[in-house]
PDB file of C-alpha atoms and ligand atoms in Angstrom:
ATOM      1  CA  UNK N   1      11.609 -16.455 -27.388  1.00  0.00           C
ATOM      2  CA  UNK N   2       8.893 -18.309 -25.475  1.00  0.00           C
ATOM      3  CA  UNK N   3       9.035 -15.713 -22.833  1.00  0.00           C
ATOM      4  CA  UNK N   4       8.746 -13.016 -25.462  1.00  0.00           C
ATOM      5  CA  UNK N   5       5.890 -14.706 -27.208  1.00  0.00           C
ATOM      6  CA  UNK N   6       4.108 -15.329 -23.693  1.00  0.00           C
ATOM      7  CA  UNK N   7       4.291 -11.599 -22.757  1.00  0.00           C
ATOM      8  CA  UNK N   8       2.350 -10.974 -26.446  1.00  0.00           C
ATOM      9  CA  UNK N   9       0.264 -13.389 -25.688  1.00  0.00           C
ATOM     10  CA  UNK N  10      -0.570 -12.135 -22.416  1.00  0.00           C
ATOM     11  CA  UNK N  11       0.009 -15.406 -20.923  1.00  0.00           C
ATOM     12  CA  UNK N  12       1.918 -14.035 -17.625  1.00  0.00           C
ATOM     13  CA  UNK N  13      -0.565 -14.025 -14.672  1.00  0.00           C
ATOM     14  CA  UNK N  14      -0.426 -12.712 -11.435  1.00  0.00           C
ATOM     15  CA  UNK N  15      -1.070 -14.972  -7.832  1.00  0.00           C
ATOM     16  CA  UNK N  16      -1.582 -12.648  -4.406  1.00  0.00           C
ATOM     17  CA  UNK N  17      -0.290 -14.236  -1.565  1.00  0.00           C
ATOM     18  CA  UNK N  18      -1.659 -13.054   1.422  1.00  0.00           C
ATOM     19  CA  UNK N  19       0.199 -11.194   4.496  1.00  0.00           C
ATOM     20  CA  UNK N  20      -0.705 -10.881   8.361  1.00  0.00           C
ATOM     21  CA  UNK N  21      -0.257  -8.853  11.097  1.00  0.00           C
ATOM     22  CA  UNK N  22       1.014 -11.595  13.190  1.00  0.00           C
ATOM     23  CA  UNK N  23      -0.872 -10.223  16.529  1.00  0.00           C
ATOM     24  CA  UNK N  24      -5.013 -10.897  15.992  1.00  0.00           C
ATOM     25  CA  UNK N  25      -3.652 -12.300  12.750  1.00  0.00           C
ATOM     26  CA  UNK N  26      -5.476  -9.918  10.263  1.00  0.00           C
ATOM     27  CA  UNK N  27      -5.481  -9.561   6.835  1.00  0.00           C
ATOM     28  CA  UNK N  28      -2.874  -6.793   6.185  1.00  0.00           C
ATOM     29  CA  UNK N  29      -2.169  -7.391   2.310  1.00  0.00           C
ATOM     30  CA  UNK N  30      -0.580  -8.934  -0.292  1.00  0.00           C
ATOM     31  CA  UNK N  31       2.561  -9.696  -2.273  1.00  0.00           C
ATOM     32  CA  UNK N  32       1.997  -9.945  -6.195  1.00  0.00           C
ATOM     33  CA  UNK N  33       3.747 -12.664  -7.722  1.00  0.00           C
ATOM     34  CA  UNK N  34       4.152 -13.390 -11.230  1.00  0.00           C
ATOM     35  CA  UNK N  35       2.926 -17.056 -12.665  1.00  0.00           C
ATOM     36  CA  UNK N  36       4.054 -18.195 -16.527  1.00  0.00           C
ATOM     37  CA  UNK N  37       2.052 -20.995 -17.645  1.00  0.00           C
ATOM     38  CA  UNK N  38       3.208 -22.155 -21.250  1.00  0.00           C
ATOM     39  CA  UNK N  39       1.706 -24.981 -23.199  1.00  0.00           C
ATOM     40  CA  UNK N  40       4.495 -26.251 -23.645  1.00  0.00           C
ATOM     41  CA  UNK N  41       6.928 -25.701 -20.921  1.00  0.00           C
ATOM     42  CA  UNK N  42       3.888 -26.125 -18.341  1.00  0.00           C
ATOM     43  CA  UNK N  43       4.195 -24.134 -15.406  1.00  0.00           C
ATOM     44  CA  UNK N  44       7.434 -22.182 -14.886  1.00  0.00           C
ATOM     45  CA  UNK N  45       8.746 -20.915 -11.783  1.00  0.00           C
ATOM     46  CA  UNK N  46       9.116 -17.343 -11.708  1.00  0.00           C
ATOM     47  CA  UNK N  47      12.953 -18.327  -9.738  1.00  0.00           C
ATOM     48  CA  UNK N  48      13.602 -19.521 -13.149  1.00  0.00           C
ATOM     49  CA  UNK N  49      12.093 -17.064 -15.713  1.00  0.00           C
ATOM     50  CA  UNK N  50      12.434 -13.558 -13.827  1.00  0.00           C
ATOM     51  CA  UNK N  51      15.985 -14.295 -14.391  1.00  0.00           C
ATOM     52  CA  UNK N  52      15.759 -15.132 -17.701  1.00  0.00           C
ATOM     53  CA  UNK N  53      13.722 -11.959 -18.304  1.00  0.00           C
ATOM     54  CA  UNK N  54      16.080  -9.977 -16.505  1.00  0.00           C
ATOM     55  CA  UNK N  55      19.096 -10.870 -18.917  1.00  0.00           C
ATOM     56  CA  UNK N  56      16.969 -10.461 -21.993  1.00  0.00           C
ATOM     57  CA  UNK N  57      15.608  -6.781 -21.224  1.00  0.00           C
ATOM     58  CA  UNK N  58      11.958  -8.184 -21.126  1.00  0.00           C
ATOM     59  CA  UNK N  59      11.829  -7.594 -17.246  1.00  0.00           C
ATOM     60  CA  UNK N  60      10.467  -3.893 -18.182  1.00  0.00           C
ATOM     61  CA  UNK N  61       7.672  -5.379 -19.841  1.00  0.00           C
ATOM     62  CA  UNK N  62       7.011  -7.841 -17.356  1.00  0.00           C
ATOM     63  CA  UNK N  63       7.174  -5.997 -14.496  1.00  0.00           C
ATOM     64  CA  UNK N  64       5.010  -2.988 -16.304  1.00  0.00           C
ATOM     65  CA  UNK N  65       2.017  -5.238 -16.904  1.00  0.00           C
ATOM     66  CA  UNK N  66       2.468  -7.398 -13.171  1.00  0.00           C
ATOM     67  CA  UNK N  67       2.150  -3.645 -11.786  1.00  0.00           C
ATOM     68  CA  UNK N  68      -0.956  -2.734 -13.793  1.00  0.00           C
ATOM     69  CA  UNK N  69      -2.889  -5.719 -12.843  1.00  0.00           C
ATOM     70  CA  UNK N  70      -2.009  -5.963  -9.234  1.00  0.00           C
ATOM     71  CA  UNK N  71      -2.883  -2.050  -9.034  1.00  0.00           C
ATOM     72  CA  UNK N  72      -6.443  -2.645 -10.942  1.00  0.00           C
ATOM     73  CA  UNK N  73      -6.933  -5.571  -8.782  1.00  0.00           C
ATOM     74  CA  UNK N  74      -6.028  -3.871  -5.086  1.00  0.00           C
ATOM     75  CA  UNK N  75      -7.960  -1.292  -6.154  1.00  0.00           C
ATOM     76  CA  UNK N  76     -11.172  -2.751  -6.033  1.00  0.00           C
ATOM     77  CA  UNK N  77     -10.415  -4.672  -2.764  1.00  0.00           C
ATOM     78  CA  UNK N  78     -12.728  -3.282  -0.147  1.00  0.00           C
ATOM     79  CA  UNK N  79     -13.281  -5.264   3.077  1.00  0.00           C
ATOM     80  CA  UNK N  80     -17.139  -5.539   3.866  1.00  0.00           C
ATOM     81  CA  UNK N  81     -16.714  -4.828   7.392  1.00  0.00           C
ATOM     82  CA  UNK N  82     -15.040  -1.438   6.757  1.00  0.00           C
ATOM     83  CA  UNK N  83     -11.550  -2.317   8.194  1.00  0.00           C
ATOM     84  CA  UNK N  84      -9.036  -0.662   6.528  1.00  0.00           C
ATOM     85  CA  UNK N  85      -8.601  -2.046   2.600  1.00  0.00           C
ATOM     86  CA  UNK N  86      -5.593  -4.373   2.056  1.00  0.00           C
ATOM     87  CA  UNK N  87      -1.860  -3.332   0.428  1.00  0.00           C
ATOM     88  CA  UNK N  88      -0.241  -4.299  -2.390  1.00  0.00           C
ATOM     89  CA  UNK N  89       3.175  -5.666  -2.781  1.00  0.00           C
ATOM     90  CA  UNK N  90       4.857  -5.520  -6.189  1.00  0.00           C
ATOM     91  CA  UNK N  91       8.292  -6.900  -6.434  1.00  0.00           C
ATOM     92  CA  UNK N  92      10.565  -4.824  -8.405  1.00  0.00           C
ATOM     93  CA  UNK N  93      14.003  -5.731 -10.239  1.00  0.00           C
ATOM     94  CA  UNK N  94      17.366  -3.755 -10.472  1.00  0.00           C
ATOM     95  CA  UNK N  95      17.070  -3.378 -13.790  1.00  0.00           C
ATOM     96  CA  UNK N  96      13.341  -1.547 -13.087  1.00  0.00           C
ATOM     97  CA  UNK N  97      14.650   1.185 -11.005  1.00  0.00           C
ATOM     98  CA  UNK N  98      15.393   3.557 -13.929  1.00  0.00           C
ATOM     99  CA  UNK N  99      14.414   7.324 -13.911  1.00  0.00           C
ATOM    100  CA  UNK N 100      11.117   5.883 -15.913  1.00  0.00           C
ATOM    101  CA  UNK N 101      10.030   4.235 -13.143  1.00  0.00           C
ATOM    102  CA  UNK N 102       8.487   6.981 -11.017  1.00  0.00           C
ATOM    103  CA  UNK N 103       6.574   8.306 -13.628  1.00  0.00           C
ATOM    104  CA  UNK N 104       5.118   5.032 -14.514  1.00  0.00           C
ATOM    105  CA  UNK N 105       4.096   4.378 -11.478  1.00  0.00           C
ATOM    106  CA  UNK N 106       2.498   7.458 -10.876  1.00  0.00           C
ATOM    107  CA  UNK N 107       0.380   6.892 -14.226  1.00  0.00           C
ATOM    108  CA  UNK N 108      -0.679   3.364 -13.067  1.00  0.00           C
ATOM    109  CA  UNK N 109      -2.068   4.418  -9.553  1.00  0.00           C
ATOM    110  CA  UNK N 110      -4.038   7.878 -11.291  1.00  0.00           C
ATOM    111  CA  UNK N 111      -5.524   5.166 -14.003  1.00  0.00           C
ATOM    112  CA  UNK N 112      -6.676   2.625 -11.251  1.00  0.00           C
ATOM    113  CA  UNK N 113      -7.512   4.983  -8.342  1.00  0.00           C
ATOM    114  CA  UNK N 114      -5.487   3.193  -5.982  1.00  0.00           C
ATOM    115  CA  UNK N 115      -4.050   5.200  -3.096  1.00  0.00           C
ATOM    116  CA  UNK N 116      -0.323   5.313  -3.220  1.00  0.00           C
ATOM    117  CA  UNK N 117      -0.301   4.020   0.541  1.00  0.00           C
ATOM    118  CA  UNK N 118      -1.305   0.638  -0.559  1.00  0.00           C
ATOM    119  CA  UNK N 119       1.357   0.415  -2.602  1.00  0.00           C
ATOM    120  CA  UNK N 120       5.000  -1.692  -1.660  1.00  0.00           C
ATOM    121  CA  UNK N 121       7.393  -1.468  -3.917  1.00  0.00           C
ATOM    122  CA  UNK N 122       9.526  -5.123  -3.136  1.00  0.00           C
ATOM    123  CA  UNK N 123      13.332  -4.241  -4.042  1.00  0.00           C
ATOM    124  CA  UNK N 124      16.130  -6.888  -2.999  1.00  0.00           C
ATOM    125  CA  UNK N 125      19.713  -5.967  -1.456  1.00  0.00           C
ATOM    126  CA  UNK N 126      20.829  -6.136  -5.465  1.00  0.00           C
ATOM    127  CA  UNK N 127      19.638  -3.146  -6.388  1.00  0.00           C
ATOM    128  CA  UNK N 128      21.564  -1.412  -3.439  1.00  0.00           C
ATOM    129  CA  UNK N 129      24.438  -3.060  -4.440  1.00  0.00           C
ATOM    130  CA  UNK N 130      26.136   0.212  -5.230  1.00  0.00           C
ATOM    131  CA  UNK N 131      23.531   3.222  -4.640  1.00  0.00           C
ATOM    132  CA  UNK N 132      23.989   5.974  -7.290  1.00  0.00           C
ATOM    133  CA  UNK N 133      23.124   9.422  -7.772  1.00  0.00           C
ATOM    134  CA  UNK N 134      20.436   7.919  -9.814  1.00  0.00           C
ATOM    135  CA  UNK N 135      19.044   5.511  -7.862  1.00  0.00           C
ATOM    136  CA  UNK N 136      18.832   7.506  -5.321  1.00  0.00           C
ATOM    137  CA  UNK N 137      16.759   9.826  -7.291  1.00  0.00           C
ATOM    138  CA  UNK N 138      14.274   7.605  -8.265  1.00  0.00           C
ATOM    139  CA  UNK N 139      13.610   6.431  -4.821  1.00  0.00           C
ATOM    140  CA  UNK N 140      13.262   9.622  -3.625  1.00  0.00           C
ATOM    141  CA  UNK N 141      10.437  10.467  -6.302  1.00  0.00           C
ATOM    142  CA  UNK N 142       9.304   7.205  -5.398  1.00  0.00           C
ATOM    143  CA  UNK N 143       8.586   8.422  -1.560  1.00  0.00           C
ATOM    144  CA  UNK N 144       7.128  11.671  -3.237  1.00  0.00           C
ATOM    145  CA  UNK N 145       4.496   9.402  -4.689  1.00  0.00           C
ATOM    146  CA  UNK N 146       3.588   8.329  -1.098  1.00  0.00           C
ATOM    147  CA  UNK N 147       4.174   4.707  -2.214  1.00  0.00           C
ATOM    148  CA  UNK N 148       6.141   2.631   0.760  1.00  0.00           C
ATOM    149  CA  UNK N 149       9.353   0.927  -0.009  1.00  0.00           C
ATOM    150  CA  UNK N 150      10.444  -2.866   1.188  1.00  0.00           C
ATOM    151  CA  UNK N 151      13.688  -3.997   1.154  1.00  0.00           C
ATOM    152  CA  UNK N 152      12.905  -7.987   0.471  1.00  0.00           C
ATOM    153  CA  UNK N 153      15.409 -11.124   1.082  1.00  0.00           C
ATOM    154  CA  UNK N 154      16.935  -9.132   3.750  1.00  0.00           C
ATOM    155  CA  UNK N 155      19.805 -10.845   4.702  1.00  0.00           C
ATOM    156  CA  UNK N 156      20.446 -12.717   2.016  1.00  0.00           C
ATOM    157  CA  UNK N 157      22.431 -10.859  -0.508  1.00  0.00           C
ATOM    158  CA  UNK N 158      24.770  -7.811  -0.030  1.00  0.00           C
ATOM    159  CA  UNK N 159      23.686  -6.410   3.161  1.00  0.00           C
ATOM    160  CA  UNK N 160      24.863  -3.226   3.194  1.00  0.00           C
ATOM    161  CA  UNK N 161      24.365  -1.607   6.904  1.00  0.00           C
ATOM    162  CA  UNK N 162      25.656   1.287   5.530  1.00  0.00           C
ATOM    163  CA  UNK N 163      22.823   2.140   3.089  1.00  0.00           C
ATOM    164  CA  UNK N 164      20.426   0.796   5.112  1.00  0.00           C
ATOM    165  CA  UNK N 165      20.646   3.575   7.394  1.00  0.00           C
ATOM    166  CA  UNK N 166      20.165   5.583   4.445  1.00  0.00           C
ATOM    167  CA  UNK N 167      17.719   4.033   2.278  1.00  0.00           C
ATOM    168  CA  UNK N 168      14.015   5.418   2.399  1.00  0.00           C
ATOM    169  CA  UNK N 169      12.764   2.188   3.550  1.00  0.00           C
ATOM    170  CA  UNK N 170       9.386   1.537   4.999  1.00  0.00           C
ATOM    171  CA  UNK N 171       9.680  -2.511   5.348  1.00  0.00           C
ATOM    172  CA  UNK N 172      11.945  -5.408   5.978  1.00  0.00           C
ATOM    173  CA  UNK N 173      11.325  -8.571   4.964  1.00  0.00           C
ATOM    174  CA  UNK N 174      13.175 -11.139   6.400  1.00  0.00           C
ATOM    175  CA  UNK N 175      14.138 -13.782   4.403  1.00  0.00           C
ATOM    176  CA  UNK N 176      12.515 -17.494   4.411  1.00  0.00           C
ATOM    177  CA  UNK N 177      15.679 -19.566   4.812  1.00  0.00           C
ATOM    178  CA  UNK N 178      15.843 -17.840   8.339  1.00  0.00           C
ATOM    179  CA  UNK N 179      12.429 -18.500   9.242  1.00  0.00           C
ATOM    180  CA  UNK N 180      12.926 -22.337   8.100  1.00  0.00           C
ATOM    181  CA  UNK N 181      16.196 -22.554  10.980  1.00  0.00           C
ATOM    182  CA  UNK N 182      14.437 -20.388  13.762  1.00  0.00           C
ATOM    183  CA  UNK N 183      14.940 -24.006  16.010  1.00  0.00           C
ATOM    184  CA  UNK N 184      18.717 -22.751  15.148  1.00  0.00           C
ATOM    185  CA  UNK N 185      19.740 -20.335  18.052  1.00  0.00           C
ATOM    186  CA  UNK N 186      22.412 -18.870  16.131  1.00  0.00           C
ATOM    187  CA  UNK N 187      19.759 -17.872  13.618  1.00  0.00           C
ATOM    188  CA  UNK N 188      17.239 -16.851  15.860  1.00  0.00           C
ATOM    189  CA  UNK N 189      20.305 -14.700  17.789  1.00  0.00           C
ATOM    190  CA  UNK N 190      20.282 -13.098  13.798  1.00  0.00           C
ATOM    191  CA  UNK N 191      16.697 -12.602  13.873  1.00  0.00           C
ATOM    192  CA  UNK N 192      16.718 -10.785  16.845  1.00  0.00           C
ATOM    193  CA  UNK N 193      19.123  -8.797  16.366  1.00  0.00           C
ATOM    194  CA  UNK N 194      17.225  -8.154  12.927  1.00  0.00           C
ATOM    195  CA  UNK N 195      13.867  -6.830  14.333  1.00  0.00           C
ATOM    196  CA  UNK N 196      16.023  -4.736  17.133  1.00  0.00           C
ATOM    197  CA  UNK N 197      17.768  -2.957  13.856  1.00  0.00           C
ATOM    198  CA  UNK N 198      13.901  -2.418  12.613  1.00  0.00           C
ATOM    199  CA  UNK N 199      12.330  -1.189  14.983  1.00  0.00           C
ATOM    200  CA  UNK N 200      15.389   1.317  15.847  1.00  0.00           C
ATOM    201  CA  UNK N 201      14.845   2.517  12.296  1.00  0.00           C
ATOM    202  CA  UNK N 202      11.582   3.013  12.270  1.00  0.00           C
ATOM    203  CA  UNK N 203      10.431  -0.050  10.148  1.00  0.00           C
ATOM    204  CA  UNK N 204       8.017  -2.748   9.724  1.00  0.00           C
ATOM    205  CA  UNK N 205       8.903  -6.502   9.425  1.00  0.00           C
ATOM    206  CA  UNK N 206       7.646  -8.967   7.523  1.00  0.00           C
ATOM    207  CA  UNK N 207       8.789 -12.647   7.756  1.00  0.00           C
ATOM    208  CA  UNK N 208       8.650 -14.649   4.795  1.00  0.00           C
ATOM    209  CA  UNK N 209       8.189 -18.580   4.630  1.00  0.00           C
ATOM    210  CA  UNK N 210       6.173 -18.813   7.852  1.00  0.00           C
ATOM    211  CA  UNK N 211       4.880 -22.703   7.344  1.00  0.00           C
ATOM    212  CA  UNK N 212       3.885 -23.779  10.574  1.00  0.00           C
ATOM    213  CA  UNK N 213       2.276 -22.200  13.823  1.00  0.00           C
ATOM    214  CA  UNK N 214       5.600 -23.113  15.965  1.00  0.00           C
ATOM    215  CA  UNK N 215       7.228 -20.526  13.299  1.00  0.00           C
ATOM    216  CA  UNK N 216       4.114 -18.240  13.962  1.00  0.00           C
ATOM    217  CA  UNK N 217       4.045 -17.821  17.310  1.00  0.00           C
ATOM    218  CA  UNK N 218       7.779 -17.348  18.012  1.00  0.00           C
ATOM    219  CA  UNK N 219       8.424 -14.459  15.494  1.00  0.00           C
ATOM    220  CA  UNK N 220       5.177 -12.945  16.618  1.00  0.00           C
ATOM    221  CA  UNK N 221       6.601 -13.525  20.632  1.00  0.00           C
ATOM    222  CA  UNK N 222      10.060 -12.024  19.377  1.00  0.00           C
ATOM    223  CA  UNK N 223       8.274  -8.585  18.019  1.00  0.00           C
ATOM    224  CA  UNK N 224       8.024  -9.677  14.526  1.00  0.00           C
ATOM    225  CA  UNK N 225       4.620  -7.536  13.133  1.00  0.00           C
ATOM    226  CA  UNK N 226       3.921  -9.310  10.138  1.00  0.00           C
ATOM    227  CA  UNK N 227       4.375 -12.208   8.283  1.00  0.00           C
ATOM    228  CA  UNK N 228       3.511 -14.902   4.987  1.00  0.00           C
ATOM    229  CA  UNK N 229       3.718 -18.060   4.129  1.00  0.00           C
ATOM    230  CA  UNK N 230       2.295 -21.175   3.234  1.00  0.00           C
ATOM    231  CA  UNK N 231       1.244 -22.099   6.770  1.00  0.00           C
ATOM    232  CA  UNK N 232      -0.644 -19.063   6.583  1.00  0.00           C
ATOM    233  CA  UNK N 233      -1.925 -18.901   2.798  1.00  0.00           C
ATOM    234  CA  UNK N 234      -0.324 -19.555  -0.416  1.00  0.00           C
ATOM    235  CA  UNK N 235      -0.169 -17.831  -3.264  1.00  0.00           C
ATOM    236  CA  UNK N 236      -3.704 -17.905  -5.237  1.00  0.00           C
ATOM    237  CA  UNK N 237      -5.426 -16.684  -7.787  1.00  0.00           C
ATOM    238  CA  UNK N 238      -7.382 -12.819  -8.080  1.00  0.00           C
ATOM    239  CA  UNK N 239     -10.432 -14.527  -6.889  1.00  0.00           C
ATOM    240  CA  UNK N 240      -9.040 -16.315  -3.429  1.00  0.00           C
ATOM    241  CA  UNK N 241      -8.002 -12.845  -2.494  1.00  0.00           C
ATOM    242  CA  UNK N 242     -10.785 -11.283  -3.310  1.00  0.00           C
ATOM    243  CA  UNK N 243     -12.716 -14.031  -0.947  1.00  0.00           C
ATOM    244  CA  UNK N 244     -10.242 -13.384   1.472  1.00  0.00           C
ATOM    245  CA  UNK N 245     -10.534  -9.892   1.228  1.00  0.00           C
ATOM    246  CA  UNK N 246     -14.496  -9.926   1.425  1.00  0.00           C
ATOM    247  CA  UNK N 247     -14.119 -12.271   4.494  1.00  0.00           C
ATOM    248  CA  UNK N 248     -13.673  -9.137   6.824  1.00  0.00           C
ATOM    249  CA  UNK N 249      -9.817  -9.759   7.246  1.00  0.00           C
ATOM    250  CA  UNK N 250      -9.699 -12.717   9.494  1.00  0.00           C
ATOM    251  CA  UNK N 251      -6.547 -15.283   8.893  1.00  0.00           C
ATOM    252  CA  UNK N 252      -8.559 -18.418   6.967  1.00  0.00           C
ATOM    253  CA  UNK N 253      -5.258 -20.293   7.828  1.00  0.00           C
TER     254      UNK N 253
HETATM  255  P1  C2E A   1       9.956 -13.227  -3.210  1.00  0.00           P
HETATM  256  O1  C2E A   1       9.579 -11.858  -3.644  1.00  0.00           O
HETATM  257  O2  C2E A   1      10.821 -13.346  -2.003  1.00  0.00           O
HETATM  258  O3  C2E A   1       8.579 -13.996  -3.003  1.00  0.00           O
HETATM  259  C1  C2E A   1       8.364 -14.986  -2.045  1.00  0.00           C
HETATM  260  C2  C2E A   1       8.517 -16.367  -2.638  1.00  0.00           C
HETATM  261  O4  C2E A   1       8.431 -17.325  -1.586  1.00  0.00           O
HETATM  262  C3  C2E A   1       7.425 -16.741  -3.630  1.00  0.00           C
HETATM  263  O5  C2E A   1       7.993 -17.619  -4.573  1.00  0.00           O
HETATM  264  C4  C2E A   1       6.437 -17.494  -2.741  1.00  0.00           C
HETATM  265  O6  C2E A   1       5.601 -18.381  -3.452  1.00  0.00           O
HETATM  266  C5  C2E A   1       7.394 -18.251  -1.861  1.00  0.00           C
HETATM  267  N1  C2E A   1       6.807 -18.635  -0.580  1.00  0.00           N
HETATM  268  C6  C2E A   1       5.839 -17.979   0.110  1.00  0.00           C
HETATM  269  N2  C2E A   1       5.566 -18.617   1.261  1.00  0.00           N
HETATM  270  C7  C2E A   1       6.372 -19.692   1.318  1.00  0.00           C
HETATM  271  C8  C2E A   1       6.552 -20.757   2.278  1.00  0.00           C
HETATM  272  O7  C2E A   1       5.918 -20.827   3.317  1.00  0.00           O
HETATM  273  N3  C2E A   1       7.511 -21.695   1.981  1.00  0.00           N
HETATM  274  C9  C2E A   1       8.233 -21.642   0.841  1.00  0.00           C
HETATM  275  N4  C2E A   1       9.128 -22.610   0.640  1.00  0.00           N
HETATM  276  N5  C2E A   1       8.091 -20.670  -0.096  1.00  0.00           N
HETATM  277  C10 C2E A   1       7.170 -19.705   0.156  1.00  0.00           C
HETATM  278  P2  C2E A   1       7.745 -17.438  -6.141  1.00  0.00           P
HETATM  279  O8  C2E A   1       6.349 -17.009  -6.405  1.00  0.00           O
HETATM  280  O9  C2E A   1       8.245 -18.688  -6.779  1.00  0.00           O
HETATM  281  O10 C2E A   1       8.686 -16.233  -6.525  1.00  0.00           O
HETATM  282  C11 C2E A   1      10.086 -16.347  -6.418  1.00  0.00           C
HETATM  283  C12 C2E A   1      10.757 -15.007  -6.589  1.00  0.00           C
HETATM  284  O11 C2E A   1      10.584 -14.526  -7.934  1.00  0.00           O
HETATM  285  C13 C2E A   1      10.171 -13.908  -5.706  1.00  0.00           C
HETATM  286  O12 C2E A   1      10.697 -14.015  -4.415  1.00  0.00           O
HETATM  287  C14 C2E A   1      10.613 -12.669  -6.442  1.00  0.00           C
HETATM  288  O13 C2E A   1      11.951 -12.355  -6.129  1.00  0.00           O
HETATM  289  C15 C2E A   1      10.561 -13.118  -7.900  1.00  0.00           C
HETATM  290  N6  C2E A   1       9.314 -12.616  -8.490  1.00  0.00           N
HETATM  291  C16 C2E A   1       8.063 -13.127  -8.485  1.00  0.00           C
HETATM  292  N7  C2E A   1       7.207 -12.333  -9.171  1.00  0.00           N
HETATM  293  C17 C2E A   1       7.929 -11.278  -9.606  1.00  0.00           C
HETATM  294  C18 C2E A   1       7.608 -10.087 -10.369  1.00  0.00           C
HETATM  295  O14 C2E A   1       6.462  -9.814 -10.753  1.00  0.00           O
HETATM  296  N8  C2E A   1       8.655  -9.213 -10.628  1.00  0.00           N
HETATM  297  C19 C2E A   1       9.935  -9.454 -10.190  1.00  0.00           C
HETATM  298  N9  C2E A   1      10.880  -8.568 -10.483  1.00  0.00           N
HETATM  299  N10 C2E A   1      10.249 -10.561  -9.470  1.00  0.00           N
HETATM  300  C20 C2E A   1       9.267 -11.452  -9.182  1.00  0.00           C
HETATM  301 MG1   MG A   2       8.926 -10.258  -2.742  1.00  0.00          MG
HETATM  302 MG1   MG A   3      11.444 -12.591  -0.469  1.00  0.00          MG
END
């Protein structure tokens, strides 16, 4: 009910944390992530009410009006240097990728102008669990759009190698619990093998939960292209990334 009333009440927000090409470490874009504060409740974690709004059926909603205002924000992001102007990452649920989906998206970029090649779609293993007919349809008029795909959390849930060969997939985003053990050569052997599986396939990588420069500079030495993370800048309000943005692309890290 809170969750309900906060959606009327347009009380769900939306922080941009910033991501990096690791090499020259430039400004490459950023991941959308959705922030409930309630008077009440205070500030809740979206690990705690995504799920909640999954189970209910509000995720639609949510995840309608987090795309609309990341769109309308990315879309007046222009660097004042003229380097190319930064992506957007949205993160998208299972229970988003319905045969709606396409066509909403394709409403939201023609009503903000954004170009469909700044826009990520972020879907976890979970919605690949089992690939239908359907599914597979609406990712494919998802690619028609021109919008890229990124398969987040990889290596976290169901990984499927199977359907990852044949997934339209532009991205991989490795997951933070494997950047926190890269000191862990078993996990780095897994990360390895990771980005030699990406780049065979024809994808980018970004590394989540990059906190310190040790972490930096070894995924960037191992191939890894991009990355995020509190070492290199948190999640923020509109206005930091529009700062960031204006900056002319260099990490402020
Ligand atoms: P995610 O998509 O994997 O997003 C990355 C999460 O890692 C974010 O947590 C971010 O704040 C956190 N993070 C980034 N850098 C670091 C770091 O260096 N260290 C640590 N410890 N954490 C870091 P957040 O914002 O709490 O979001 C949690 C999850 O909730 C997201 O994971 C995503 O799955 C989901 N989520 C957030 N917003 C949305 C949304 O609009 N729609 C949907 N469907 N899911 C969302
Ligand atoms: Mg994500
Ligand atoms: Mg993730």
């Amino acid at each position: 009910m809170a969750l309900r009333r906060a959606i009327d009440r347009d009380e769900i927000g939306v922080h941009y944390q910033p991501i990096f090409a690791l090499a020259g470490e430039r400004l490459s874009g950023f991941e959308a992530l959705a922030r409930w504060t309630d008077d009440e409740l205070g500030t809740v974690s979206p690990g705690d009410f995504i799920p909640v709004a999954e189970e209910s059926g509000l995720i639609a909603l949510v995840g309608r009006n987090v795309l609309a205002r990341a769109c309308a924000d990315a879309a007046r992001w222009a660097p004042a240097d003229g380097s190319p102007a930064p992506g957007i990452s949205v993160n998208v649920s299972p229970e988003q990728l319905a045969p709606a989906l396409p066509r909403e998206v394709e409403a939201v970029l023609e009503r903000t102008g954004l170009a469909p090649q700044r826009l990520t779609l972020e879907l976890t293993e979970s919605a690949f669990v089992s690939v239908t007919g359907e599914t597979a349809a609406v990712l494919a008029d998802l690619c028609r759009l021109g919008v890229r795909l990124a398969l987040d959390d990889f290596g976290t849930g169901y990984s499927s190698l199977h359907q990852l060969a044949g997934l339209p997939l532009d991205v991989l985003k490795i997951d933070q619990s494997f950047v926190a053990k890269l000191d862990d050569p078993r996990t780095r052997t897994i990360v390895t093998a990771t980005l030699a599986m990406a780049e065979g396939l024809g994808l980018a990588v970004t590394a989540e939960g990059i906190e310190t420069e040790v972490q930096r500079s070894a995924l960037h030495a191992m191939g890894c292209s991009h990355g995020q993370g509190f070492g290199l800048g948190r999640p923020a309000p509109v206005e930091s990334a529009m700062a960031l943005v204006a900056q002319g692309a260099r990490a402020a890290a």
